[in-house]
Tab-separated table of C-alpha atoms in Angstrom:
chain	number	residue	atom	x	y	z
A	1	MET	CA	122.033	99.104	78.078
A	2	GLN	CA	121.350	102.783	78.785
A	3	SER	CA	117.681	101.957	79.354
A	4	ARG	CA	118.525	99.263	81.857
A	5	ARG	CA	120.808	101.579	83.728
A	6	ALA	CA	118.076	104.293	83.835
A	7	GLY	CA	115.663	101.607	85.087
A	8	ASN	CA	118.051	100.555	87.835
A	9	ALA	CA	118.504	104.156	88.926
A	10	LEU	CA	114.784	104.847	88.879
A	11	ALA	CA	114.066	101.723	90.869
A	12	ALA	CA	116.682	102.575	93.454
A	13	PHE	CA	115.478	106.123	93.717
A	14	SER	CA	111.852	104.874	94.302
A	15	PHE	CA	112.947	102.681	97.189
A	16	VAL	CA	115.066	105.459	98.745
A	17	LEU	CA	112.008	107.820	98.639
A	18	TRP	CA	109.965	105.066	100.340
A	19	GLY	CA	112.677	104.605	102.861
A	20	PHE	CA	112.517	108.274	103.876
A	21	LEU	CA	108.749	108.122	104.579
A	22	PRO	CA	109.138	107.722	108.372
A	23	LEU	CA	110.666	111.128	108.485
A	24	TYR	CA	107.517	112.687	106.987
A	25	TYR	CA	105.164	110.975	109.359
A	26	GLN	CA	107.102	112.067	112.418
A	27	PHE	CA	105.326	115.399	111.888
A	28	LEU	CA	101.942	113.610	112.459
A	29	PRO	CA	102.357	111.715	115.732
A	30	GLN	CA	99.269	109.855	116.944
A	31	ALA	CA	97.522	110.803	113.662
A	32	ASP	CA	93.908	109.763	113.078
A	33	THR	CA	94.690	106.909	110.715
A	34	ASN	CA	91.129	106.624	109.342
A	35	GLU	CA	91.091	110.284	108.334
A	36	LEU	CA	94.689	110.083	107.018
A	37	LEU	CA	93.751	107.158	104.779
A	38	ALA	CA	90.676	109.034	103.509
A	39	PHE	CA	92.793	112.117	102.622
A	40	ARG	CA	95.393	109.993	100.912
A	41	ILE	CA	92.793	108.165	98.712
A	42	LEU	CA	90.893	111.385	97.872
A	43	PHE	CA	93.915	113.559	96.854
A	44	SER	CA	95.542	110.701	95.049
A	45	VAL	CA	93.129	111.143	92.166
A	46	PRO	CA	94.052	114.821	91.199
A	47	PHE	CA	97.682	114.129	91.924
A	48	MET	CA	97.727	111.140	89.477
A	49	LEU	CA	95.928	113.109	86.887
A	50	ILE	CA	98.416	115.921	87.100
A	51	VAL	CA	101.276	113.351	86.824
A	52	MET	CA	99.703	111.776	83.747
A	53	ARG	CA	99.319	115.174	82.180
A	54	VAL	CA	103.014	115.992	82.849
A	55	LEU	CA	104.094	112.687	81.373
A	56	ARG	CA	101.728	113.339	78.336
A	57	ARG	CA	99.648	110.276	79.182
A	58	SER	CA	95.894	110.115	79.359
A	59	LEU	CA	93.357	107.752	80.822
A	60	PRO	CA	91.738	105.291	78.356
A	61	SER	CA	88.100	106.120	77.426
A	62	LEU	CA	85.340	104.730	79.592
A	63	ALA	CA	84.384	102.378	76.877
A	64	ILE	CA	87.909	100.862	76.757
A	65	LEU	CA	87.982	100.641	80.577
A	66	LEU	CA	84.591	98.826	80.622
A	67	SER	CA	85.649	96.481	77.793
A	68	ASP	CA	88.037	94.807	80.249
A	69	LYS	CA	85.782	94.337	83.294
A	70	ARG	CA	88.150	91.956	84.983
A	71	SER	CA	90.892	94.521	85.053
A	72	LEU	CA	88.485	97.171	86.251
A	73	ILE	CA	87.154	94.900	89.088
A	74	MET	CA	90.703	93.896	90.036
A	75	SER	CA	91.764	97.544	90.180
A	76	GLY	CA	89.105	98.067	92.841
A	77	VAL	CA	90.228	94.931	94.738
A	78	ALA	CA	93.872	96.059	94.483
A	79	GLY	CA	92.886	99.469	95.891
A	80	LEU	CA	91.149	97.872	98.905
A	81	VAL	CA	94.030	95.455	99.559
A	82	SER	CA	96.487	98.270	99.245
A	83	CYS	CA	94.514	100.315	101.824
A	84	ILE	CA	94.768	97.638	104.437
A	85	SER	CA	98.590	97.434	103.990
A	86	TRP	CA	98.949	101.218	103.872
A	87	TYR	CA	96.716	101.607	107.007
A	88	ALA	CA	98.950	99.292	109.080
A	89	PHE	CA	102.027	101.019	107.702
A	90	THR	CA	100.778	104.530	108.452
A	91	TRP	CA	99.677	103.494	111.950
A	92	ALA	CA	103.099	102.064	112.603
A	93	LEU	CA	104.950	105.191	111.372
A	94	THR	CA	102.742	107.595	113.450
A	95	HIS	CA	102.811	105.442	116.588
A	96	GLY	CA	106.485	104.771	117.154
A	97	GLN	CA	106.489	101.297	115.457
A	98	VAL	CA	108.973	101.941	112.600
A	99	LEU	CA	110.758	98.660	113.390
A	100	ALA	CA	107.420	96.844	112.734
A	101	ALA	CA	107.198	98.516	109.366
A	102	SER	CA	110.766	97.459	108.653
A	103	LEU	CA	110.001	93.858	109.525
A	104	GLY	CA	106.833	93.903	107.360
A	105	PHE	CA	108.696	94.884	104.255
A	106	PHE	CA	111.588	92.528	104.989
A	107	ILE	CA	109.155	89.556	105.053
A	108	ASN	CA	107.031	90.865	102.192
A	109	PRO	CA	109.094	89.101	99.410
A	110	LEU	CA	108.617	85.827	101.289
A	111	PHE	CA	104.878	86.289	101.273
A	112	ALA	CA	105.030	87.149	97.604
A	113	ILE	CA	107.015	83.942	96.921
A	114	THR	CA	104.341	81.853	98.775
A	115	LEU	CA	101.483	83.476	96.863
A	116	GLY	CA	103.309	82.901	93.578
A	117	VAL	CA	103.425	79.148	94.421
A	118	LEU	CA	99.819	79.008	95.596
A	119	PHE	CA	98.131	81.015	92.773
A	120	LEU	CA	100.612	81.339	89.897
A	121	GLY	CA	101.986	77.796	89.771
A	122	GLU	CA	105.546	79.016	90.490
A	123	ARG	CA	108.096	76.680	92.036
A	124	LEU	CA	110.312	77.482	95.016
A	125	SER	CA	114.082	77.157	94.604
A	126	LYS	CA	116.082	75.683	97.420
A	127	ALA	CA	117.123	79.084	98.714
A	128	GLN	CA	113.604	80.282	98.689
A	129	GLN	CA	112.391	77.238	100.547
A	130	ILE	CA	115.033	77.808	103.169
A	131	ALA	CA	114.179	81.509	103.388
A	132	VAL	CA	110.479	80.895	103.938
A	133	ILE	CA	111.326	78.365	106.738
A	134	LEU	CA	113.752	80.816	108.344
A	135	ALA	CA	111.182	83.564	108.254
A	136	ILE	CA	108.685	81.291	110.043
A	137	VAL	CA	111.288	80.390	112.662
A	138	GLY	CA	112.143	84.098	113.159
A	139	ILE	CA	108.488	85.057	113.565
A	140	ALA	CA	107.834	82.089	115.843
A	141	TYR	CA	110.825	83.107	118.058
A	142	GLN	CA	109.179	86.493	118.605
A	143	VAL	CA	105.793	84.855	119.426
A	144	TRP	CA	107.520	82.563	121.927
A	145	HIS	CA	109.182	85.406	123.831
A	146	TYR	CA	106.601	88.124	123.487
A	147	GLY	CA	103.515	85.923	123.608
A	148	GLU	CA	101.851	87.555	120.579
A	149	LEU	CA	102.310	87.660	116.815
A	150	PRO	CA	103.864	90.749	115.236
A	151	TRP	CA	100.477	91.727	113.718
A	152	LEU	CA	101.495	95.030	112.145
A	153	ALA	CA	104.412	93.481	110.258
A	154	LEU	CA	102.374	90.453	109.112
A	155	ILE	CA	99.493	92.620	107.863
A	156	MET	CA	101.817	94.923	106.010
A	157	GLY	CA	103.853	92.163	104.414
A	158	SER	CA	100.961	89.854	103.445
A	159	PHE	CA	98.614	92.444	102.123
A	160	PHE	CA	101.311	94.208	100.097
A	161	ALA	CA	102.096	90.898	98.602
A	162	LEU	CA	98.431	90.398	97.811
A	163	TYR	CA	98.434	93.804	96.215
A	164	GLY	CA	101.261	92.519	93.907
A	165	LEU	CA	99.288	89.403	93.124
A	166	CYS	CA	96.250	91.511	92.154
A	167	LYS	CA	98.325	93.600	89.859
A	168	LYS	CA	99.219	90.409	87.902
A	169	PHE	CA	95.602	90.184	86.781
A	170	ILE	CA	95.249	93.842	85.687
A	171	ARG	CA	95.976	94.516	82.003
A	172	TYR	CA	95.857	98.310	82.232
A	173	ASP	CA	99.213	100.152	82.212
A	174	ALA	CA	100.719	100.925	85.711
A	175	LEU	CA	99.801	104.586	85.858
A	176	THR	CA	96.147	103.937	84.717
A	177	SER	CA	95.817	101.232	87.285
A	178	VAL	CA	97.101	103.277	90.199
A	179	THR	CA	94.760	106.162	89.143
A	180	LEU	CA	91.735	103.820	88.956
A	181	GLU	CA	92.564	102.232	92.335
A	182	ALA	CA	92.156	105.656	93.949
A	183	ALA	CA	89.232	106.829	91.718
A	184	ILE	CA	87.130	103.763	92.607
A	185	LEU	CA	87.623	104.336	96.313
A	186	ALA	CA	87.449	108.181	96.206
A	187	PRO	CA	83.616	108.490	96.767
A	188	PHE	CA	83.820	106.350	99.842
A	189	ALA	CA	86.714	108.427	101.135
A	190	PHE	CA	84.748	111.675	100.443
A	191	GLY	CA	81.680	110.307	102.195
A	192	TYR	CA	83.727	109.363	105.243
A	193	LEU	CA	85.321	112.768	105.457
A	194	LEU	CA	81.914	114.436	105.027
A	195	TRP	CA	80.407	112.308	107.718
A	196	GLN	CA	83.382	112.993	109.988
A	197	SER	CA	83.131	116.698	109.582
A	198	ILE	CA	79.325	116.714	110.297
A	199	HIS	CA	79.037	114.241	113.157
A	200	THR	CA	82.456	114.338	114.822
A	201	ASN	CA	85.395	116.746	115.144
A	202	SER	CA	87.634	116.254	112.073
A	203	VAL	CA	91.303	116.210	113.157
A	204	ALA	CA	92.643	117.665	109.897
A	205	LEU	CA	89.924	120.206	109.310
A	206	SER	CA	89.956	121.464	112.923
A	207	SER	CA	93.744	121.697	113.136
A	208	ASP	CA	96.164	124.337	111.803
A	209	THR	CA	96.961	124.768	108.187
A	210	GLN	CA	100.282	122.839	108.477
A	211	THR	CA	98.499	119.760	109.798
A	212	LEU	CA	95.896	119.908	107.068
A	213	LEU	CA	98.614	120.217	104.366
A	214	LEU	CA	100.409	117.231	105.950
A	215	TYR	CA	97.234	115.118	105.748
A	216	ILE	CA	96.820	116.131	102.019
A	217	GLY	CA	100.508	115.640	101.330
A	218	SER	CA	100.181	111.961	102.348
A	219	ALA	CA	98.952	111.344	98.753
A	220	PRO	CA	101.980	112.763	96.770
A	221	VAL	CA	104.638	111.522	99.238
A	222	THR	CA	103.382	107.917	98.986
A	223	LEU	CA	102.441	107.945	95.269
A	224	GLY	CA	105.615	109.771	94.146
A	225	PRO	CA	107.855	106.728	94.792
A	226	LEU	CA	105.256	104.487	93.137
A	227	ILE	CA	105.416	106.513	89.909
A	228	PHE	CA	109.247	106.179	89.762
A	229	PHE	CA	108.800	102.511	90.411
A	230	ALA	CA	106.266	102.181	87.628
A	231	LEU	CA	108.622	104.012	85.209
A	232	ALA	CA	111.462	101.626	86.274
A	233	ILE	CA	109.611	98.388	85.988
A	234	ASN	CA	109.713	98.230	82.228
A	235	ARG	CA	113.314	99.329	82.007
A	236	THR	CA	114.979	96.801	84.300
A	237	SER	CA	114.712	93.203	85.392
A	238	LEU	CA	112.315	92.031	88.093
A	239	THR	CA	115.228	90.273	89.720
A	240	MET	CA	117.062	93.467	90.098
A	241	VAL	CA	113.934	95.267	91.404
A	242	GLY	CA	113.533	92.427	93.892
A	243	LEU	CA	116.987	92.899	95.200
A	244	MET	CA	116.732	96.698	95.377
A	245	GLN	CA	113.517	96.596	97.373
A	246	TYR	CA	115.524	95.764	100.518
A	247	ILE	CA	116.779	99.443	100.413
A	248	GLU	CA	113.405	100.547	101.881
A	249	PRO	CA	113.099	98.347	105.007
A	250	SER	CA	116.880	98.688	105.658
A	251	MET	CA	116.463	102.514	105.788
A	252	HIS	CA	113.384	102.116	108.031
A	253	PHE	CA	115.463	99.854	110.342
A	254	PHE	CA	118.286	102.320	110.722
A	255	LEU	CA	115.935	105.284	111.227
A	256	ALA	CA	113.983	103.388	113.911
A	257	VAL	CA	117.037	102.225	115.883
A	258	PHE	CA	119.533	105.147	115.431
A	259	LEU	CA	117.231	108.173	114.961
A	260	PHE	CA	113.946	107.368	116.688
A	261	GLY	CA	115.477	105.312	119.501
A	262	GLU	CA	113.144	102.347	119.228
A	263	VAL	CA	114.160	99.289	121.296
A	264	PHE	CA	115.954	96.681	119.315
A	265	ASP	CA	116.440	93.930	121.955
A	266	GLN	CA	118.017	90.499	121.773
A	267	VAL	CA	114.703	88.826	120.762
A	268	LYS	CA	114.211	91.172	117.802
A	269	ALA	CA	117.927	90.786	116.883
A	270	ILE	CA	117.595	86.973	116.679
A	271	SER	CA	114.250	87.176	114.916
A	272	PHE	CA	115.522	89.632	112.279
A	273	SER	CA	118.737	87.578	111.894
A	274	PHE	CA	116.804	84.450	110.755
A	275	ILE	CA	114.816	86.578	108.175
A	276	TRP	CA	118.015	88.425	106.945
A	277	PHE	CA	119.918	85.178	106.498
A	278	GLY	CA	117.083	83.741	104.375
A	279	LEU	CA	117.003	86.944	102.262
A	280	LEU	CA	120.809	86.735	101.854
A	281	LEU	CA	120.508	83.178	100.537
A	282	CYS	CA	117.905	84.305	97.945
A	283	THR	CA	120.121	87.280	96.944
A	284	LEU	CA	123.226	85.053	96.510
A	285	GLU	CA	121.186	82.625	94.420
A	286	ALA	CA	119.939	85.424	92.147
A	287	LEU	CA	123.289	87.183	91.592
A	288	PRO	CA	124.700	84.791	88.968
A	289	ASN	CA	121.589	85.389	86.836
A	290	ILE	CA	121.956	89.117	87.145
A	291	LEU	CA	125.731	89.119	86.441
A	292	GLY	CA	125.211	86.821	83.448
A	293	ARG	CA	122.448	89.031	81.995
A	294	LYS	CA	124.698	92.146	82.433
A	295	SER	CA	127.540	90.274	80.628
A	296	ARG	CA	125.241	89.326	77.805
A	297	ASP	CA	123.973	92.929	77.503
A	298	ALA	CA	127.480	94.237	77.383
A	299	GLN	CA	128.492	91.856	74.661
A	300	GLN	CA	125.457	92.716	72.601
A	301	SER	CA	126.089	96.463	72.941
A	302	SER	CA	129.708	96.002	71.794
A	303	ILE	CA	128.654	94.154	68.599
C-alpha cells in the first residue's frame, strides 16, 4: 500500500515537472531547435550516468547488451522517434505555440490506444471508441475552419505514442533504456555540433554563458521528470499513470492561455471540447477499476 502511494506521488510529481517545462523554454525564444536537440542528446549521457551512480545502478556490460540485439536496436529506434516528438515539442515551446503542445499531449493517449489495437492486439472499449471518434471530429473541426492540420500537435502526439510502443519491445530496465537511447545518438549530435561550429555560427557557443547553460540544461530538465516517471511505473498501476498524465497538458493549457496570452478562440474551444469529452468518458470508465483495486489493497493490508 505504501509502495503504491509512493508510486502515485512520484508519477504525479513527474507530470507536474513536465507541466512546468514551458516556463523554462520562455528563456530561449526563437531558439535554434536543431542545436537545442543536439545539446539535449549529448548532455543526456553524462546526466543519466550521474543519476545511475546516485541511485547505485550501473549499466549492464557490453556483452549483456549485445546479447539482446532486438532491445539494443529498438533503443536506437526509440531514441530517434523520441527526437521527432521532442523536436516538435521544443519548437512549439520556443515559438509561442504552447497550446499546440497542450493539444498534442491531450491526444497522445488516443494515438497510444490506436497503436495498441494495430500492433498489440488490444481491443477498444466503448468509451475508447467514442473518444477516438470525438478526437477525429475535434481535429477535423480545426481543419475545416483553419484550412490546415494542427501538424505540431499531431506530430507530438503520434510520435510520443510510437515511442511508448517501441518501449514495449525493449527488455532493458527503464534507466538503462533511456541512457542507451541518448548514447546511441550522441555521436551524431556531437558531429552536428562540431560541423555547426566550424561551418556556421553556433548560436549557443557564440552567445553568453547564460544561453549556453540553458541549452545544456535542456537535458536535465527534460530527463528529470522521466526519471521520476521510471521510478513510479513499477510502484503504481498503468491505469493510474494514464489518468495522471493529463496533469501535464492541463498545465500547458493554463500557462498558454493565462500566462503567455495565446489566443484560445471559439474554434479551438470547440475542438478541445470534443477531445476533453472523449478523455472524460475514458476516465469515468477507468475509475471503477481503480477504486476497486484500492479497496482490495486496503482489505489485504488490514488482514
